[in-house]
Every structure is written in C-alpha cells, then in structure tokens.
mmCIF file of C-alpha atoms in Angstrom:
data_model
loop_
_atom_site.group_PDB
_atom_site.id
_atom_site.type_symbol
_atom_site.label_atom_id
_atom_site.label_comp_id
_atom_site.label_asym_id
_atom_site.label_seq_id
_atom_site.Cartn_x
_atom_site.Cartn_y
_atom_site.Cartn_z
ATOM 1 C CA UNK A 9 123.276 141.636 164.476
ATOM 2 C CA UNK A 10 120.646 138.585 164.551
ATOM 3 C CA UNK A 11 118.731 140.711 162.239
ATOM 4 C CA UNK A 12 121.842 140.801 159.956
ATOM 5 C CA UNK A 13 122.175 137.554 160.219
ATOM 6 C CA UNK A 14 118.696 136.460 159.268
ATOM 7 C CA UNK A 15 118.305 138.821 156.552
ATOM 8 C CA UNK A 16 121.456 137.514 155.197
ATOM 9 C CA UNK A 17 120.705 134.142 155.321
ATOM 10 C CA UNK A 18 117.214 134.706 153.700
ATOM 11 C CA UNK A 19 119.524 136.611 150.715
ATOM 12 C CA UNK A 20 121.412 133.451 150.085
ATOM 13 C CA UNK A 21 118.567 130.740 150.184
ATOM 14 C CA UNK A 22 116.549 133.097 147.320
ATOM 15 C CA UNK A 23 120.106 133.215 145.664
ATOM 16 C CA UNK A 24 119.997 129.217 145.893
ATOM 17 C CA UNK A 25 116.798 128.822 144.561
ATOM 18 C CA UNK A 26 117.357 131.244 141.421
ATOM 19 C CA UNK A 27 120.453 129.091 140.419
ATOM 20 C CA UNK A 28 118.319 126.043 140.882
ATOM 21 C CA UNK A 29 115.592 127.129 138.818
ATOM 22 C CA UNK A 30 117.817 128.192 136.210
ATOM 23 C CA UNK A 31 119.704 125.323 135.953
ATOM 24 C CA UNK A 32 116.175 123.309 136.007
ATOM 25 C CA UNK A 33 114.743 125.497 133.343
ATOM 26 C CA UNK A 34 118.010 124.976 131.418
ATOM 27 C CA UNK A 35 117.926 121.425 131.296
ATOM 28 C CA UNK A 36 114.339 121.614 130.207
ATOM 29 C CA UNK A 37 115.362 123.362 127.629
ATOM 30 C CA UNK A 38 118.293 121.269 126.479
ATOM 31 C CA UNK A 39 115.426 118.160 126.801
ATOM 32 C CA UNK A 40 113.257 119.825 124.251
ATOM 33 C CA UNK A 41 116.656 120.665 121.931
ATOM 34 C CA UNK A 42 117.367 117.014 122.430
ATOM 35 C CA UNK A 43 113.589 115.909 121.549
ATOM 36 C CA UNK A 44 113.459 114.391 117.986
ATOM 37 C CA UNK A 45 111.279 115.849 115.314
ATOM 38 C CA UNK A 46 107.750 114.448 114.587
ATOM 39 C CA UNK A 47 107.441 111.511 112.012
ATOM 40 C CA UNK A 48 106.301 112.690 108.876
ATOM 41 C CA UNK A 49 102.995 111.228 107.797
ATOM 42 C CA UNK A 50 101.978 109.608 104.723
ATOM 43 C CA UNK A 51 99.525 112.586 104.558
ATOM 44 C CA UNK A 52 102.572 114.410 103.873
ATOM 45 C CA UNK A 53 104.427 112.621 101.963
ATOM 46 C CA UNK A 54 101.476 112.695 99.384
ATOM 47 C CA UNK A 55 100.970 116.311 99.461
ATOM 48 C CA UNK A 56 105.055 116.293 98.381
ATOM 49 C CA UNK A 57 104.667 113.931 95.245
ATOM 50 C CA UNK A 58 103.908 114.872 92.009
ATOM 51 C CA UNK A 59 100.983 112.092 91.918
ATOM 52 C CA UNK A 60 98.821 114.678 94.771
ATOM 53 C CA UNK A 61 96.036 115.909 93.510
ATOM 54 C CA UNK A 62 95.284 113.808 90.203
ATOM 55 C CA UNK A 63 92.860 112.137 89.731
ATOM 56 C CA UNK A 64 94.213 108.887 88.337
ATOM 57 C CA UNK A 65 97.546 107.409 88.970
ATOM 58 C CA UNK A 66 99.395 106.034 85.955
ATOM 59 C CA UNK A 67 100.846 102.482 86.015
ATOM 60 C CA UNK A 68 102.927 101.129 83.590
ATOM 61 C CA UNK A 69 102.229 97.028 83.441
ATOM 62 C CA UNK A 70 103.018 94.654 80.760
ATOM 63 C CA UNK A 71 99.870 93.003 79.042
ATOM 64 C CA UNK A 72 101.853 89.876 77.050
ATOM 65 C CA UNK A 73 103.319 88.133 80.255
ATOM 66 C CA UNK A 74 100.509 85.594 81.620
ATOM 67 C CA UNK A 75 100.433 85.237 85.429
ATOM 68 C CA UNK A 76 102.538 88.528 85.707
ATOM 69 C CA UNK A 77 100.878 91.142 83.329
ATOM 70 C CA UNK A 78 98.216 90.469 80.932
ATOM 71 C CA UNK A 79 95.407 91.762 79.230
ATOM 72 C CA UNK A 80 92.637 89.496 79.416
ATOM 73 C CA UNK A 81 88.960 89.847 77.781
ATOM 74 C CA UNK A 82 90.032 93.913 78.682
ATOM 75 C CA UNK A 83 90.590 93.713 82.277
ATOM 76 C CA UNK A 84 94.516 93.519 83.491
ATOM 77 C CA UNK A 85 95.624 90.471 85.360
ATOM 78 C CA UNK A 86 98.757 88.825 86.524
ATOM 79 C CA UNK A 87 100.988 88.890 90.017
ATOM 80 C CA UNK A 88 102.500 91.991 88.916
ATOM 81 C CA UNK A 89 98.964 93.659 88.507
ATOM 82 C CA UNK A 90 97.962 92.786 91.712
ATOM 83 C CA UNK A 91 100.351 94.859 93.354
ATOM 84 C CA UNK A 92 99.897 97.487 91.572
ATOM 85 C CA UNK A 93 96.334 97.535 93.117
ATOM 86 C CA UNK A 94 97.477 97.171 96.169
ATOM 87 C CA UNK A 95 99.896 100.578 95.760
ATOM 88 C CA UNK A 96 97.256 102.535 94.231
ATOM 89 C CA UNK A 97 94.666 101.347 96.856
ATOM 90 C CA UNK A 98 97.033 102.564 99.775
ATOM 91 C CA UNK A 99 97.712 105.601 98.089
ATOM 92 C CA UNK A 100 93.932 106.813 97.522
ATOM 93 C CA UNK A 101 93.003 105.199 94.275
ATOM 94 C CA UNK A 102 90.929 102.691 94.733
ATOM 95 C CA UNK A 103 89.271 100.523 92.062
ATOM 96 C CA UNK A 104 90.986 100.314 88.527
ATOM 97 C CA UNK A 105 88.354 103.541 87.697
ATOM 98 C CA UNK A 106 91.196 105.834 89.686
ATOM 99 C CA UNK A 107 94.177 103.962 87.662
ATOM 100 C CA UNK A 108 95.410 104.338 84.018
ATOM 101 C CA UNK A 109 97.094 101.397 83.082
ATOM 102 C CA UNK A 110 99.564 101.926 80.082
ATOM 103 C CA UNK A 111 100.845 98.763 78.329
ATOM 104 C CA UNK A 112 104.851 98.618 78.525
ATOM 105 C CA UNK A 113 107.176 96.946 76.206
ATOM 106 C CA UNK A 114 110.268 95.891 78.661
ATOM 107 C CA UNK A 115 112.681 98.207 76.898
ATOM 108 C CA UNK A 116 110.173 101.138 77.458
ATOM 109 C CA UNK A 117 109.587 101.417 80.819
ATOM 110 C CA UNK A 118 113.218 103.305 81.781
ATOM 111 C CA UNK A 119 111.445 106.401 78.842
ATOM 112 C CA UNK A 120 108.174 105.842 79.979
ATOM 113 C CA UNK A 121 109.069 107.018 83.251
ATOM 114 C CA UNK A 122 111.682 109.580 82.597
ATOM 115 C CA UNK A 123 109.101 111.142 79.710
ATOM 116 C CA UNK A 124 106.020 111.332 82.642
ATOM 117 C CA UNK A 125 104.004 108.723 80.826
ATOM 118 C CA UNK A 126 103.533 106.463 84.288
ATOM 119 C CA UNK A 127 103.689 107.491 87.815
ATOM 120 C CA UNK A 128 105.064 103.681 88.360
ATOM 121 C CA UNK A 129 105.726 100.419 86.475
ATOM 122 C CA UNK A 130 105.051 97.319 88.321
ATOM 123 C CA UNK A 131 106.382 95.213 85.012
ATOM 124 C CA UNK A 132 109.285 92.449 85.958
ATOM 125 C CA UNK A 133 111.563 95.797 86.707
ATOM 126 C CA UNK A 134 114.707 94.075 88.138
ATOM 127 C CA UNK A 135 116.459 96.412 90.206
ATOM 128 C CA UNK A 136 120.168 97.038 89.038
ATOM 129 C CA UNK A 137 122.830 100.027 89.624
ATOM 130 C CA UNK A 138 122.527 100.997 86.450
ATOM 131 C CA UNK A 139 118.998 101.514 86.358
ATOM 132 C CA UNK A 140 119.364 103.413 89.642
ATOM 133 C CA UNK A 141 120.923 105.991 88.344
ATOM 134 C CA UNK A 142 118.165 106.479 85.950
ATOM 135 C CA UNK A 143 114.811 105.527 87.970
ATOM 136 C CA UNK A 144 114.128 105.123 91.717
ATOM 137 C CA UNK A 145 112.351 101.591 93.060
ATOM 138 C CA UNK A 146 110.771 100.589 95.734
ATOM 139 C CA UNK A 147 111.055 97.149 96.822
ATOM 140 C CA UNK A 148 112.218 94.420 96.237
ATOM 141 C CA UNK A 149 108.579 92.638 96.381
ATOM 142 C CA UNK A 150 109.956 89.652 94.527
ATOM 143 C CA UNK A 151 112.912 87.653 94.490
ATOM 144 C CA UNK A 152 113.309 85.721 91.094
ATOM 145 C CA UNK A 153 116.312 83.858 88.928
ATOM 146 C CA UNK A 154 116.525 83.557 85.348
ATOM 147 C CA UNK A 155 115.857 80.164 83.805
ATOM 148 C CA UNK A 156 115.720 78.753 80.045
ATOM 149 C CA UNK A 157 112.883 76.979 78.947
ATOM 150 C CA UNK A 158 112.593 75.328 75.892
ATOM 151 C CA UNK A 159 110.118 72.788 74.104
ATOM 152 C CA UNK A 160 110.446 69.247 75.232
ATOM 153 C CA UNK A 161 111.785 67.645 72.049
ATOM 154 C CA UNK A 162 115.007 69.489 72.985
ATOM 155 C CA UNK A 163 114.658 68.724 76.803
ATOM 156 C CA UNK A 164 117.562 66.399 77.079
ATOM 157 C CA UNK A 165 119.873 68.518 74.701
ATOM 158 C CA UNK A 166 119.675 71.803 76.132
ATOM 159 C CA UNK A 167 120.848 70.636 80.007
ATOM 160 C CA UNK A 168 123.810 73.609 80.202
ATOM 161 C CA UNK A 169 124.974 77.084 80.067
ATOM 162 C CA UNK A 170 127.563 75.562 77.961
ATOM 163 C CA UNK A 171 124.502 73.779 75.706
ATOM 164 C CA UNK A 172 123.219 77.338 74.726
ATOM 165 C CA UNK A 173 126.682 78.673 73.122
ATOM 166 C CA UNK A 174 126.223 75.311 70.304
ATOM 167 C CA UNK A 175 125.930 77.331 66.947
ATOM 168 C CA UNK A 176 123.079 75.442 65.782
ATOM 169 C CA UNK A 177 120.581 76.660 68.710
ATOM 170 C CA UNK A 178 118.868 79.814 68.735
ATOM 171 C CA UNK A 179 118.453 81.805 72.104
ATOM 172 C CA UNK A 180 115.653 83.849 72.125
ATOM 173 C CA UNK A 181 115.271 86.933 74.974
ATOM 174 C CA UNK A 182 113.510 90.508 75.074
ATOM 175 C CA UNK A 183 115.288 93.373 74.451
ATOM 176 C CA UNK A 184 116.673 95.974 77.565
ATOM 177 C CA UNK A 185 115.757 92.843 80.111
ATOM 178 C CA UNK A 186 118.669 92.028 82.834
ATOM 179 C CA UNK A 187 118.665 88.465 80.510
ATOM 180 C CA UNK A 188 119.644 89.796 77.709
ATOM 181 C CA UNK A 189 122.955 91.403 79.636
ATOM 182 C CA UNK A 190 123.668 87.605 81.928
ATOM 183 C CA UNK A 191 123.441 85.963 78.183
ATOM 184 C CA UNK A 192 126.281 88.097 76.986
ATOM 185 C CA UNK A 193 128.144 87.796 79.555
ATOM 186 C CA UNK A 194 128.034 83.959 79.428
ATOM 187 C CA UNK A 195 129.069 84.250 75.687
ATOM 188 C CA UNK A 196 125.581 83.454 74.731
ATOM 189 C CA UNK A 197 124.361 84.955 71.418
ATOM 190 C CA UNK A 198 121.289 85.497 71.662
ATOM 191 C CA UNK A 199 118.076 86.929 69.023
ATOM 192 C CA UNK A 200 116.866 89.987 71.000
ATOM 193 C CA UNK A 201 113.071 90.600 70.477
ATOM 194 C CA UNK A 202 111.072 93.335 72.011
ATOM 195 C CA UNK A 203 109.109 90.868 74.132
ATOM 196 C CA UNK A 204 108.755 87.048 75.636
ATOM 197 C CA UNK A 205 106.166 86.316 73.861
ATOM 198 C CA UNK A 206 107.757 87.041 70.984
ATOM 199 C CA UNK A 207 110.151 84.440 71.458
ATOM 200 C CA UNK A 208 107.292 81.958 72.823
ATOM 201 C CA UNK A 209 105.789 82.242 69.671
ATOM 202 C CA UNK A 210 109.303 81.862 67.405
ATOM 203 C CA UNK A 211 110.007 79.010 69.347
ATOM 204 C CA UNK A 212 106.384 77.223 68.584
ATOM 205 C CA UNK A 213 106.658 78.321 65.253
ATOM 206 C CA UNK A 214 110.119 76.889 64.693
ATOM 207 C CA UNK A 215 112.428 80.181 64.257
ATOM 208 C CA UNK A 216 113.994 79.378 68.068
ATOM 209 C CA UNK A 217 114.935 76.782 69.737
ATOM 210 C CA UNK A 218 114.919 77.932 73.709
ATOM 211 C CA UNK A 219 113.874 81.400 75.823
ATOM 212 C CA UNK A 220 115.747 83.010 78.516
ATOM 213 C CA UNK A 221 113.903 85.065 81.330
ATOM 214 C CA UNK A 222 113.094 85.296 84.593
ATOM 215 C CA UNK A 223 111.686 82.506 86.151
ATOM 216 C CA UNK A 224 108.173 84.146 86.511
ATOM 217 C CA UNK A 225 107.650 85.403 83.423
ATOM 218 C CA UNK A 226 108.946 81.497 81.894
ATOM 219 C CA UNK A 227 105.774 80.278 84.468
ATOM 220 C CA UNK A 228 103.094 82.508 82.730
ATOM 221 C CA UNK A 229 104.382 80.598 79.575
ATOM 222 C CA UNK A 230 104.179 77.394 80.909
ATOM 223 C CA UNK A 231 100.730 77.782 82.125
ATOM 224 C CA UNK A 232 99.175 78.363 79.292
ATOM 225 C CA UNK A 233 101.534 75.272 77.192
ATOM 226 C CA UNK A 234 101.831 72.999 79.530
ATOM 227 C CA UNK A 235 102.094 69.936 77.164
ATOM 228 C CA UNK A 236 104.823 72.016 75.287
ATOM 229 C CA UNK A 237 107.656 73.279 77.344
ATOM 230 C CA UNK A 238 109.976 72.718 80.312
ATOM 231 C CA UNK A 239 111.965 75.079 82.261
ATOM 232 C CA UNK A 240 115.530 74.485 82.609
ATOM 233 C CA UNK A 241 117.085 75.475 86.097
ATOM 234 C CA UNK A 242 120.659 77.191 85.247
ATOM 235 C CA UNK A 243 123.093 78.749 87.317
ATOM 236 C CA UNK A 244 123.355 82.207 85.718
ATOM 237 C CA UNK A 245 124.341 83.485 89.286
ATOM 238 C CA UNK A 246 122.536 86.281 91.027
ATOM 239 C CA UNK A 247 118.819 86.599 92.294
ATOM 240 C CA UNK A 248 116.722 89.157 90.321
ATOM 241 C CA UNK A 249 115.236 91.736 92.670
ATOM 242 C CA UNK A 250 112.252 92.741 91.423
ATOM 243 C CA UNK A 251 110.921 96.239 92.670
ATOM 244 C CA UNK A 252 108.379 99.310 91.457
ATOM 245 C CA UNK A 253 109.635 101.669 89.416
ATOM 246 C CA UNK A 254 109.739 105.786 90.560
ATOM 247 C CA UNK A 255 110.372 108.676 88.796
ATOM 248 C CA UNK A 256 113.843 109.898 89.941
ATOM 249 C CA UNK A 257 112.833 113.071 90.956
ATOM 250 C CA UNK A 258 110.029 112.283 93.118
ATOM 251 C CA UNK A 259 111.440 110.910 96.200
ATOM 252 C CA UNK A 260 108.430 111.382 98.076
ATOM 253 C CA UNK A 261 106.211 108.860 95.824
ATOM 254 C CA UNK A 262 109.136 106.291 96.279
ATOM 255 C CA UNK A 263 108.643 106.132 99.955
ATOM 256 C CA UNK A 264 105.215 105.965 100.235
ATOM 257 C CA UNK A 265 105.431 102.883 97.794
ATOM 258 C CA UNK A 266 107.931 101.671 100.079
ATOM 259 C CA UNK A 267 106.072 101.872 103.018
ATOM 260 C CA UNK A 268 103.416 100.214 101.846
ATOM 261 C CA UNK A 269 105.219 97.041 100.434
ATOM 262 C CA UNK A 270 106.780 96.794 103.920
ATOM 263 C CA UNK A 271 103.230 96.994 105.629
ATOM 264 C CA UNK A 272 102.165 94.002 103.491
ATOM 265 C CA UNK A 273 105.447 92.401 104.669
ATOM 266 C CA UNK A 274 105.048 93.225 107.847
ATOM 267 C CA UNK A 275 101.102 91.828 107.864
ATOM 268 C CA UNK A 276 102.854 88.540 106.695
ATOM 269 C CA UNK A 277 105.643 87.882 108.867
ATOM 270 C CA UNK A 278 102.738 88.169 111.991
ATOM 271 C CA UNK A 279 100.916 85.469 109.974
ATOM 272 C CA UNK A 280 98.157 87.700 108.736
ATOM 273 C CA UNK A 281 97.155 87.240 104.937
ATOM 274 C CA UNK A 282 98.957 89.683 103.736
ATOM 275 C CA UNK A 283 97.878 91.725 99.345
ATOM 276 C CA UNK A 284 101.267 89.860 99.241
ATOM 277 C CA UNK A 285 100.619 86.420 99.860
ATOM 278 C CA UNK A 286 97.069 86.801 98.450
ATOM 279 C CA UNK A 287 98.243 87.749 94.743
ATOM 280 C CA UNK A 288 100.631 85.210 94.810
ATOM 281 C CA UNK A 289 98.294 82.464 95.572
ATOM 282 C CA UNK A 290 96.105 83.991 92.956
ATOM 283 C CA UNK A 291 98.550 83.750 90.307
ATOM 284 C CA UNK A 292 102.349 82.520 90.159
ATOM 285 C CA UNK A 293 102.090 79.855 93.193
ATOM 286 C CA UNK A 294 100.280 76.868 91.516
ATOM 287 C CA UNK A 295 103.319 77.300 89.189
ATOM 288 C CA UNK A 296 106.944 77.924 90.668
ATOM 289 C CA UNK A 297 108.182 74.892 92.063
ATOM 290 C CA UNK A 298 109.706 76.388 95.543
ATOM 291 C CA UNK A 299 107.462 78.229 97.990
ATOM 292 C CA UNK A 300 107.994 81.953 97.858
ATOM 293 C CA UNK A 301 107.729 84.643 101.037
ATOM 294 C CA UNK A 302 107.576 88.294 100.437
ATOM 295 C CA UNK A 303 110.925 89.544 100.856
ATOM 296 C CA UNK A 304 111.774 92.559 103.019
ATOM 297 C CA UNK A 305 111.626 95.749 101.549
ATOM 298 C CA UNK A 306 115.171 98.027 101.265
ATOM 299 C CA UNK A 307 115.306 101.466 102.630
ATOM 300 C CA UNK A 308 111.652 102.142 104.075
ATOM 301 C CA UNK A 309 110.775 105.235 105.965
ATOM 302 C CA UNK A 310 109.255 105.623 109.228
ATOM 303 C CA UNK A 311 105.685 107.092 108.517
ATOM 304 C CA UNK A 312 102.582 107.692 110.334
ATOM 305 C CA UNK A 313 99.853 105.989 108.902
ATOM 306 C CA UNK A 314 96.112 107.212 107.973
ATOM 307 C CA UNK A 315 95.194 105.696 110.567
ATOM 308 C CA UNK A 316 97.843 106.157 113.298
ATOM 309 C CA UNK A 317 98.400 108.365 116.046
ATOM 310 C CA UNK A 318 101.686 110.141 116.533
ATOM 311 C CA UNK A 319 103.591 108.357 118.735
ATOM 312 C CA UNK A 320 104.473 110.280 122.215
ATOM 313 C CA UNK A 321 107.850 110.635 122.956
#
C-alpha cells in the first residue's frame, strides 16, 4: 500500500508540473503574439519609393522668388532651396551633382508632380485640402501669412482689406497661389499673373498698384528694393502652412521627407543648430520682422535611422 501511495503521489506531482509548463509555455507564447512588430527603417522605406535606385532626385524649386527660390549667377539659392538640400542630403543625394533642379511656375507644380517631372517641390507649396487630394506633403516646415506690399507713394492709401476693393487700384497676384483664392473671397479683383515677379515688375513699371503673397515671398522682394516698397500687415485670416510636395502615390517618399523635417525639428527644440534654423538665418531672418521657430511636423512615422539600432523591446 505505501508503495501505492508513493507511486501515486509521484503520478500527480509530474501531472502538476506538465500543466505548469504548459501554461508557462502558453503565456510565452501569448507574450511573443502580444510583442509589437519591428520599426521599419528608413533603409526600407527607400527601397519602397519610386526615388530608390536613381541616380538623381528631381526637385521642383522656383528660380524668380529672392530669399526663397532663385537662380543666381547659375547656382539655386533661397530658404526654400536650402531645404531641399537638406531632404536630398538625408535621403542619399548629397551635393547639388545628385539633384536635378527643375524651375516651377506656381501654377505648375500640382502637373509637375502628377506628370513625374519632380520627385518633390520645395516652392512656397501651401498645404490645403484641396491640394491633398491631388499631391501628398510633408511638413509643415514653415508657417507664413499673406501680406500686401505696395510702393511707398501709396503707403498711406492702401492701409485695408477694404482699401484694395477701390476700383481705381490694381491688385496684382500669381496665378494657382492660395492668394489668389483669399483675394476672391474678400471681393478683391485681382490681375492674375503667372508669377510675383511679374507683378513686382508691373508695379515698378506702373501697370499695378500693390502685390498680394505670402509674407516670404513679399521679403525676397523687399530685399532686393528696399528704398521702394513696404509690406502691409492684413488680416486675411489663416496661417499658410507651407510643406514639400509628394507624389500621391508614393507614400513611402512622403514619410521619409517627413521624418527628416521632424529630425531637424527635433535637433532644434534640444537647442542644437538645427538645417532648419541654419537656412533661415542664411536667408529670410534679416528680413521678417517676428522671429520664426521651425514648426512641428504633422503625421511623422516612427523610423529607424541609418544610424540607429533597433530598439529592444
């Protein structure tokens, strides 16, 4: 009977410790089920855009807009064209050898990307709904306003929204800008050309009396007339988010640019001198009258880096 008794005994304890194990191996298991994927890297995320592989990356940049985009004894120089270095730097082409720049017209860069002629435009592209369900952005990298500015014989007349409606001034703006839509709206006719310095040079040549744009591209202007014009501060309404334009289709690219912008950010907010800050110093800060931060970029992913490890989890 004791040997009964022992062997059954020694039955139930390896009974025991089966059920334990199982249930141990089964919450191991539910662990690893639990476990979230690995981060994607930005390796990836390059080998999934259409831009993997070439051997330049084509940015669309306006070459008429001084501090912004401009083409300059033939090298490319501005805010705007700073940041587009920065991109194509970060995404393997380095040095303007590895990009093709391709001069945009502000009512051309929507077809320019839908057609394949750029990868990006880095141009004054104000992000709006509409244009979302066209293109993709990344961004915003810059947070502007539209202004007037006109030349300072008519500094005390033109004061107002209101001012701009009189039937004897003529309102000059580019054509397919987010301006040329807030002028409307105000009941503003304006003279729609296909670029600002179009207008710049109506208005110094007597065919226009004021210009209406965003407040960055109006600086360029004033920089190089600075005995000419003033800009007029008016309360159109809304900030102008300014952000990269991506092909729609290439969700991949889009992040990447995203990422990036927010590393910049990122490099700023710790008080680091961040591609940001450095082409704004270079080129719009001497002349916008309010100090300017990087703003946040909108819907970035979580990437590894080049050179990152994958984080343990």
């Amino acid at each position: 009977m004791p040997e009964v008794l022992a062997r059954h005994r020694i039955r139930s304890l390896a009974t025991t410790l089966a059920v334990a194990l199982t249930l141990t191996l089964a919450a191991v298991a539910g662990c690893d089920n639990r476990r979230e994927p690995p981060l994607p890297s930005v390796l990836d995320k390059l080998r999934e855009s259409h831009i993997d592989g070439q051997a330049k990356i084509k940015i669309g940049v306006a070459t008429t807009e001084p501090l912004m985009g401009e083409l300059r004894n033939g090298t490319h120089t501005g805010f705007d064209v700073e940041i587009a270095r920065y991109v194509a730097s970060s995404l393997g082409f380095e040095g303007d050898q590895r990009i093709e720049w391709v001069s945009l017209a502000t009512e051309d860069r929507i077809p320019a990307l839908q057609g394949g002629t750029v990868d990006l435009v880095v141009s004054s592209f104000s992000i709006t709904e509409e244009r979302e369900k066209l293109v993709s952005f990344a961004g915003p990298y810059f947070v502007t306003t539209q202004e007037v500015m006109v030349p300072k014989r008519l500094r005390d007349r033109v004061r107002t929204i209101e001012d701009l409606r009189r039937p004897e001034l003529k309102i000059c703006t580019s054509g397919g800008s987010t301006t040329e839509a807030e002028l409307e709206k105000h009941q503003v006719r304006a003279y729609v050309v296909k670029e600002v310095g179009d207008c710049v040079r109506g208005i110094r040549e007597g065919r226009y009396d004021a210009v209406s744009s965003d407040e960055t591209i109006l600086a360029g202007f004033l920089s190089q007339y600075p005995t000419e014009f003033e800009i007029v501060d008016m309360p159109f309404g809304t900030s102008e988010l300014l952000g990269i334009g991506v092909p729609i289709g290439d969700p991949a690219l889009r992040d990447l640019v995203a990422f990036f912008l927010q590393k910049s950010y990122l490099e700023g907010r710790d008080g680091i001198s961040s591609p940001w800050l450095t082409a704004y110093n270079r080129t719009l800060g001497p002349w916008l009258k309010a100090d300017k931060s990087q703003p946040q970029p909108l819907n970035v992913p979580k990437l590894v880096d080049f050179d990152d490890k994958a984080p343990r989890r």
